Coordinates of C-alpha atoms in Angstrom, one line a residue:
M1 CA 96.1 145.3 127.2
N2 CA 95.0 148.9 128.6
P3 CA 93.5 147.4 131.7
P4 CA 91.8 149.8 134.4
F5 CA 94.3 151.7 136.2
S6 CA 92.7 151.0 139.4
D7 CA 93.4 147.3 139.4
G8 CA 95.6 147.0 136.5
D9 CA 97.7 144.4 138.7
K10 CA 95.2 141.7 138.8
H11 CA 94.5 142.0 134.7
L12 CA 98.1 141.6 134.2
L13 CA 98.6 138.7 136.8
K14 CA 95.5 136.7 135.0
A15 CA 97.3 137.5 131.7
L16 CA 100.8 136.0 132.9
K17 CA 98.6 133.0 134.0
I18 CA 97.0 132.7 130.7
Q19 CA 100.4 132.9 129.1
E20 CA 102.6 130.7 131.3
R21 CA 102.9 128.3 128.7
G22 CA 104.5 130.9 126.2
G23 CA 103.7 134.0 124.7
G24 CA 104.1 137.6 124.9
I25 CA 102.3 140.5 126.7
V26 CA 102.2 144.3 126.2
C27 CA 100.5 146.0 128.9
I28 CA 100.1 149.8 129.7
L29 CA 99.9 150.3 133.9
N30 CA 100.0 153.3 136.2
A31 CA 103.3 153.5 136.9
E32 CA 102.2 153.7 140.6
T33 CA 101.4 150.0 140.6
L34 CA 105.1 148.9 140.2
K35 CA 106.5 151.7 142.1
N36 CA 104.5 151.6 145.1
P37 CA 103.9 147.8 145.5
Y38 CA 101.8 147.9 148.8
S39 CA 99.5 145.3 148.2
Q40 CA 100.2 141.7 148.0
S41 CA 99.0 141.1 144.4
R42 CA 101.5 144.1 143.2
K43 CA 104.2 142.6 145.5
E44 CA 103.5 139.2 143.4
L45 CA 103.5 141.2 140.2
L46 CA 107.0 142.4 140.5
S47 CA 108.4 139.1 141.6
L48 CA 106.7 137.6 138.3
L49 CA 108.0 140.5 136.2
N50 CA 111.3 139.9 137.6
K51 CA 111.0 136.2 137.0
Y52 CA 110.3 136.5 133.2
N53 CA 113.1 139.4 132.9
A54 CA 110.2 142.1 131.8
Q55 CA 110.9 145.3 130.3
I56 CA 109.5 148.1 131.8
E57 CA 109.6 151.8 130.3
Y58 CA 108.2 154.4 132.6
I59 CA 106.7 157.5 130.4
E60 CA 105.4 160.7 131.9
N61 CA 102.3 162.5 130.6
A62 CA 101.8 159.8 128.2
F63 CA 98.1 160.8 127.9
A64 CA 98.7 164.7 127.9
A65 CA 97.5 165.0 124.5
A66 CA 94.8 162.5 124.5
E67 CA 91.1 163.5 124.4
R68 CA 90.8 163.2 128.0
K69 CA 94.0 164.7 129.3
T70 CA 95.7 163.2 132.0
G71 CA 99.6 163.7 133.3
V72 CA 99.6 160.3 135.2
E73 CA 102.9 158.6 134.5
I74 CA 102.6 155.2 132.8
A75 CA 104.8 151.8 132.7
L76 CA 104.8 150.3 129.6
V77 CA 105.3 146.5 130.3
K78 CA 106.9 144.1 127.8
V79 CA 106.9 140.6 128.7
F80 CA 108.3 137.5 126.4
I81 CA 108.0 134.0 127.9
D82 CA 109.5 131.0 126.1
E83 CA 107.3 128.2 124.7
V84 CA 107.0 125.4 126.7
K85 CA 107.3 122.3 124.6
D86 CA 106.1 118.8 125.1
E87 CA 109.2 116.4 125.5
S88 CA 107.4 113.7 123.7
D89 CA 104.1 112.9 122.0
I90 CA 101.9 110.2 123.8
Y91 CA 99.9 110.0 120.8
E92 CA 102.5 108.4 118.7
H93 CA 101.6 104.7 120.2
F94 CA 98.2 105.3 120.4
R95 CA 95.4 103.5 117.9
K96 CA 93.1 106.0 116.0
A97 CA 89.4 105.4 116.3
E98 CA 88.0 103.9 112.9
N99 CA 85.3 105.2 111.3
I100 CA 81.8 103.6 111.6
D101 CA 80.2 101.8 108.9
D102 CA 78.4 99.2 110.6
Y103 CA 77.5 98.6 114.2
Q104 CA 75.9 95.8 116.4
P105 CA 75.2 97.0 120.0
D106 CA 76.4 95.0 122.7
I107 CA 76.0 96.0 126.0
S108 CA 76.9 93.0 128.2
E109 CA 80.2 94.8 129.3
L110 CA 78.1 96.3 131.6
E111 CA 78.7 94.2 134.3
V112 CA 82.2 94.8 134.8
T113 CA 83.3 96.6 138.1
D114 CA 86.6 97.4 137.8
Y115 CA 87.3 101.4 137.2
I116 CA 88.7 101.3 134.0
K117 CA 86.7 98.5 132.6
A118 CA 83.5 100.1 133.7
A119 CA 84.0 103.6 132.3
I120 CA 85.0 101.9 128.8
A121 CA 81.7 99.8 129.4
R122 CA 79.9 103.0 129.8
F123 CA 81.3 104.6 127.0
N124 CA 80.3 101.9 124.6
V125 CA 77.1 101.7 125.9
E126 CA 76.7 105.5 125.0
A127 CA 78.3 105.7 121.7
Q128 CA 76.1 102.4 120.6
A129 CA 73.1 104.0 122.3
G130 CA 73.8 107.3 120.2
I131 CA 74.5 105.9 116.8
E132 CA 71.3 103.8 117.1
L133 CA 69.6 106.7 117.7
I134 CA 70.8 108.5 114.6
R135 CA 69.8 105.8 112.4
Q136 CA 66.8 105.4 114.0
Y137 CA 66.0 109.3 113.2
R138 CA 67.4 108.7 109.7
A139 CA 65.0 105.7 108.9
L140 CA 62.3 107.9 110.4
K141 CA 63.0 111.1 108.7
P142 CA 60.7 110.5 105.6
Y143 CA 57.7 109.8 107.8
M144 CA 58.2 112.9 109.7
M145 CA 58.3 116.0 107.0
N146 CA 56.4 118.9 107.4
T147 CA 55.2 118.6 103.5
F148 CA 53.8 116.1 101.7
D149 CA 55.8 117.9 98.8
E150 CA 58.7 116.0 98.2
D151 CA 60.4 118.2 95.6
N152 CA 59.7 121.5 98.3
N153 CA 63.2 122.9 98.8
Y154 CA 62.2 124.3 102.4
A155 CA 60.8 120.8 103.5
H156 CA 62.5 119.7 106.7
S157 CA 61.4 117.1 109.4
L158 CA 59.1 118.3 112.5
L159 CA 61.6 116.7 114.6
R160 CA 65.0 118.0 115.0
L161 CA 68.0 115.9 116.1
T162 CA 70.9 118.4 116.5
D163 CA 74.2 118.2 118.3
T164 CA 76.1 120.3 120.6
H165 CA 77.3 121.9 117.5
E166 CA 74.3 123.5 116.6
R167 CA 74.0 122.5 113.1
S168 CA 71.2 123.0 111.2
Y169 CA 68.5 120.8 111.7
D170 CA 69.5 116.8 111.4
D171 CA 72.8 117.2 110.0
V172 CA 74.3 115.3 112.4
S173 CA 77.2 112.9 112.0
V174 CA 77.7 109.6 113.4
N175 CA 81.4 110.1 113.3
D176 CA 81.1 113.4 114.8
Y177 CA 79.2 112.2 117.7
L178 CA 81.3 109.7 118.2
K179 CA 84.3 112.0 118.3
S180 CA 82.3 114.1 121.0
V181 CA 81.7 111.2 123.3
R182 CA 85.4 110.2 122.8
L183 CA 86.2 113.6 124.3
K184 CA 84.1 113.6 127.0
Y185 CA 85.2 110.3 128.5
W186 CA 88.9 111.0 128.1
R187 CA 88.1 114.4 129.8
A188 CA 86.5 112.5 132.6
L189 CA 89.9 110.3 133.0
L190 CA 92.4 112.8 133.0
S191 CA 90.1 114.9 135.5
N192 CA 89.1 111.6 137.8
P193 CA 91.3 111.3 140.9
K194 CA 91.4 107.5 140.7
F195 CA 93.7 108.4 137.4
V196 CA 95.4 111.5 138.0
G197 CA 95.2 111.8 141.8
K198 CA 98.7 111.4 142.6
L199 CA 99.9 113.9 139.8
T200 CA 100.5 117.7 141.2
S201 CA 98.5 120.2 139.7
K202 CA 100.9 121.2 137.2
L203 CA 101.2 117.8 135.8
Q204 CA 97.8 117.5 135.8
D205 CA 97.6 120.9 133.9
E206 CA 100.0 119.5 131.3
Y207 CA 97.8 116.5 130.2
G208 CA 94.7 118.3 130.5
K209 CA 95.3 121.1 127.9
R210 CA 96.4 118.2 125.7
V211 CA 93.1 116.3 126.1
D212 CA 91.6 117.6 123.1
K213 CA 93.8 115.7 120.9
L214 CA 92.6 112.5 122.2
A215 CA 89.0 112.9 120.5
D216 CA 90.5 111.3 117.4
Y217 CA 91.5 108.2 119.7
D218 CA 89.5 105.1 120.7
F219 CA 88.5 104.9 124.5
S220 CA 89.9 101.5 124.9
E221 CA 91.5 99.5 127.2
F222 CA 94.8 99.6 125.3
N223 CA 95.0 103.2 124.9
I224 CA 94.3 103.9 128.3
Y225 CA 97.0 101.7 129.4
T226 CA 99.5 103.0 126.9
L227 CA 98.7 106.7 128.1
S228 CA 99.5 105.5 132.0
A229 CA 103.0 104.1 130.7
E230 CA 103.4 107.5 128.8
I231 CA 102.7 109.2 131.8
N232 CA 105.0 107.0 133.8
S233 CA 107.4 107.5 131.4
K234 CA 107.8 111.2 132.4
I235 CA 106.5 111.6 135.6
K236 CA 109.8 110.5 137.1
K237 CA 111.5 113.7 135.9
G238 CA 108.6 115.8 136.4
V239 CA 108.0 115.1 140.0
E240 CA 111.5 115.6 140.7
D241 CA 111.8 118.8 139.1
E242 CA 108.4 119.5 141.1
I243 CA 109.6 118.5 144.5
I244 CA 112.5 121.4 143.7
V245 CA 109.8 123.5 142.8
M246 CA 108.0 123.1 146.0
F247 CA 111.2 123.5 148.0
D248 CA 112.0 127.0 146.4
R249 CA 108.4 128.0 146.8
L250 CA 108.1 127.3 150.4
T251 CA 111.7 128.9 151.2
E252 CA 112.3 131.7 148.8
E253 CA 109.5 132.2 145.8
H254 CA 107.2 134.4 148.1
S255 CA 110.2 136.6 149.9
W256 CA 109.0 139.8 148.6
Y257 CA 106.0 139.3 151.2
P258 CA 107.5 140.4 154.5
E259 CA 106.1 137.7 156.7
T260 CA 107.5 134.8 154.4
Q261 CA 111.2 136.2 154.6
K262 CA 111.8 134.1 157.7
N263 CA 110.9 130.9 156.0
R264 CA 114.4 130.0 154.9
H265 CA 117.3 128.6 157.5
Y266 CA 120.6 129.6 156.1
Y267 CA 123.7 127.0 156.3
D268 CA 126.7 127.3 154.7
G269 CA 126.6 125.1 151.6
W270 CA 129.2 123.4 149.3
A271 CA 128.8 125.1 146.1
T272 CA 127.5 128.4 147.7
N273 CA 127.2 130.1 150.7
K274 CA 123.5 130.7 150.3
A275 CA 121.9 127.3 150.8
H276 CA 119.1 127.4 152.8
K277 CA 116.3 124.6 154.1
I278 CA 112.9 124.3 155.6
G279 CA 112.3 124.8 159.2
K280 CA 109.7 123.6 161.3
K281 CA 107.2 126.6 160.4
V282 CA 106.6 128.2 156.8
I283 CA 104.3 131.1 155.7
I284 CA 102.8 131.3 152.2
P285 CA 100.2 133.7 150.6
S286 CA 96.7 132.1 150.3
Y287 CA 94.6 134.5 148.6
G288 CA 90.8 133.8 148.1
V289 CA 90.3 131.6 151.1
F290 CA 88.1 134.1 152.6
N291 CA 84.9 134.9 150.9
S292 CA 84.8 138.8 150.4
W293 CA 81.2 139.3 151.1
D294 CA 80.5 137.3 154.3
G295 CA 84.2 136.6 155.3
K296 CA 83.6 132.8 155.6
P297 CA 86.5 130.9 154.7
R298 CA 86.2 128.3 151.4
T299 CA 87.2 124.8 151.3
Y300 CA 88.1 124.6 147.4
E301 CA 90.7 127.8 147.6
A302 CA 92.0 126.4 151.1
R303 CA 92.7 122.9 149.2
K304 CA 94.1 124.4 146.2
T305 CA 96.9 126.2 148.2
L306 CA 97.8 122.7 150.0
E307 CA 97.3 120.2 148.0
D308 CA 100.5 120.5 146.0
I309 CA 102.4 120.7 149.4
E310 CA 100.8 117.5 150.5
K311 CA 101.4 115.6 147.0
I312 CA 105.0 116.8 147.2
L313 CA 105.5 115.3 150.8
N314 CA 103.5 112.2 149.6
F315 CA 105.9 111.2 146.9
L316 CA 108.6 111.6 149.6
D317 CA 106.8 109.8 152.2
G318 CA 106.3 106.6 150.3
G319 CA 103.0 106.1 151.9
M320 CA 104.5 105.8 155.4
T321 CA 101.9 108.2 157.0
L322 CA 98.4 107.9 158.0
D323 CA 96.4 109.2 155.3
V324 CA 94.2 112.6 156.3
D325 CA 91.3 113.6 153.6
L326 CA 92.3 117.2 153.1
W327 CA 89.3 118.3 151.6
R328 CA 86.8 116.6 154.3
M329 CA 89.0 118.1 157.1
L330 CA 89.4 121.4 155.9
N331 CA 85.4 121.3 155.1
M332 CA 84.5 120.0 158.5
C333 CA 86.6 122.6 160.3
F334 CA 85.3 125.6 158.2
E335 CA 81.6 124.5 158.9
Q336 CA 82.5 124.8 162.4
G337 CA 84.2 127.6 161.9
I338 CA 87.6 126.8 162.9
T339 CA 90.4 128.5 160.5
K340 CA 93.2 128.0 163.0
N341 CA 95.6 124.7 164.0
I342 CA 93.9 122.4 161.8
Q343 CA 95.5 119.1 161.9
L344 CA 96.1 117.7 158.4
K345 CA 98.1 114.9 157.1
Y346 CA 101.9 116.7 157.5
F347 CA 101.1 119.9 159.0
K348 CA 98.8 122.1 161.2
A349 CA 97.5 124.9 159.2
T350 CA 96.0 128.3 160.1
F351 CA 94.4 130.8 157.7
Y352 CA 94.2 134.5 158.3
K353 CA 92.4 137.0 156.6
K354 CA 95.2 139.1 155.4
G355 CA 95.8 136.4 152.9
T356 CA 98.5 134.0 154.2
V357 CA 98.5 130.5 155.9
H358 CA 100.7 129.6 158.3
L359 CA 101.9 125.8 158.5
V360 CA 103.6 124.2 161.0
F361 CA 104.8 120.7 159.9
T362 CA 104.5 117.5 162.2
C363 CA 106.8 115.4 160.4
P364 CA 110.3 116.4 161.2
E365 CA 111.7 113.3 159.7
L366 CA 110.1 113.9 156.6
I367 CA 110.8 117.5 156.2
E368 CA 114.4 116.6 157.0
R369 CA 114.3 114.3 154.1
F370 CA 112.8 116.8 152.0
N371 CA 115.8 119.3 152.9
I372 CA 118.3 116.7 152.0
Y373 CA 116.6 115.8 148.6
A374 CA 116.6 119.5 147.6
A375 CA 119.9 120.1 148.7
Q376 CA 121.4 117.3 147.1
N377 CA 119.9 118.4 143.9
K378 CA 121.4 121.9 144.1
N379 CA 124.8 120.6 144.9
W380 CA 124.8 122.2 148.4
L381 CA 125.8 119.2 150.3
P382 CA 129.3 117.3 149.5
P383 CA 129.2 114.5 146.9
S384 CA 130.2 112.3 149.6
Y385 CA 127.0 113.1 151.8
G386 CA 125.3 109.6 152.8
K387 CA 128.2 107.8 151.5
K388 CA 131.0 108.7 154.0
A389 CA 131.0 108.4 157.6
Y390 CA 131.3 111.6 159.4
N391 CA 134.9 110.9 160.7
D392 CA 136.0 110.0 157.3
M393 CA 135.3 113.6 155.8
D394 CA 138.0 116.0 155.4
K395 CA 137.7 119.6 157.1
E396 CA 135.5 121.4 154.1
E397 CA 133.2 118.5 153.8
K398 CA 132.7 118.5 157.9
D399 CA 132.1 122.2 158.1
V400 CA 129.3 121.8 155.6
I401 CA 127.6 118.9 157.7
D402 CA 127.9 120.9 160.8
S403 CA 126.3 124.0 159.4
F404 CA 123.5 121.9 157.9
Q405 CA 122.6 119.5 160.5
G406 CA 125.4 118.5 162.7
E407 CA 127.4 115.4 163.3
E408 CA 124.8 113.4 165.3
A409 CA 122.1 114.3 163.1
Y410 CA 124.3 113.1 160.2
S411 CA 124.8 109.9 162.3
E412 CA 120.9 109.4 162.3
I413 CA 120.8 109.9 158.3
M414 CA 123.2 107.2 157.9
R415 CA 121.9 104.6 160.2
K416 CA 118.6 105.4 158.4
S417 CA 120.1 105.9 154.8
S418 CA 116.9 104.0 153.0
Y419 CA 114.5 106.4 154.6
Y420 CA 116.2 109.7 154.5
L421 CA 118.5 109.0 151.3
A422 CA 115.7 106.7 149.4
P423 CA 114.9 107.9 145.5
V424 CA 111.1 109.1 145.0
A425 CA 110.6 107.4 141.8
R426 CA 109.0 104.5 142.9
N427 CA 106.4 106.5 145.0
T428 CA 105.4 108.5 142.0
L429 CA 104.4 105.8 139.4
L430 CA 101.0 105.6 138.5
M431 CA 99.5 102.5 139.2
L432 CA 96.4 100.5 137.5
E433 CA 95.2 97.6 138.9

């Protein structure tokens, strides 16, 4: 890459996003982009380059001999990201769609009301109607030619039946059409909140990037439920990882930004003295929420900033908190010009035009559970945490408890262990009724 020096940081950030599942990037930047990280995007770029252990070489007078000479110092950046490999292939258990030889349309399934069955019924109608259209066209084609000369090599139908692949004239295959329809419905299913709404954006992206493979598989009830079972078989580990990722995001990922450096609340941990936890308030970047043209807040960008935080807390909460429609509440407030102290499901959000959002949590018990879950998974709490009474612990264990939350709070955890220490797996499953 040799992007414009004026905004090379934004170009390289975009490239890193494109290559996040694996690949290499070699990019030339103005050295000042990295040496003088005065903007949020430059600071974020430096953070990502450190994360990926990028190789950076600074070269002076690199273009002194070029046709358009300049003595600017450049940074040659090399980034190599390991490929993300799928743990298993969900398609091994799917039933391949069969090629069509003969087909009798039957649209009686349209009467079903269940979401999955209704989607299948609509798919069947669309598939059958398309097949019938192709066959009727082929039957009528000899009567619609542009010439009576049947031996004319340039003869063609006066009407054309094409598909989105823009094949010439009426070269439309029934099976190619069915493949396109199957892909359309699989894409719709994997973007529908009823099916994937509980998944974090990362997990949705994982399946979204593999959806093209599904074009070869029948859009049937068996395959849909097979897909949901495969998602559930991997979702537990995925969600557990995502909870830790979100904890790191809210405590340290954006530590390069001055406002966010106070997100972490330190205590003396079991395996390390650098243990930390989430407090009542956190600050995170929220780029693009305010329109650069008119300065008005945009609901989509705001929701994208907050929805994964809410989903992670949903996993930990287990449906105990009254639901608040994130999209509707943000949209209603923004339409009224309200950008501060917006009461959402688990926190109040205040958006600032400088590119941050301040979150004040209104669910102290849930944040306590979040901190406990992360601390246990990071081995910051003694193995006896939640198993021994405070008075039964040795001095080293008590010291960690005292630093983390204190004896009184720990006793409360022990009294309500079914909430604070409950596994999250049961809350993460994708349920189809």
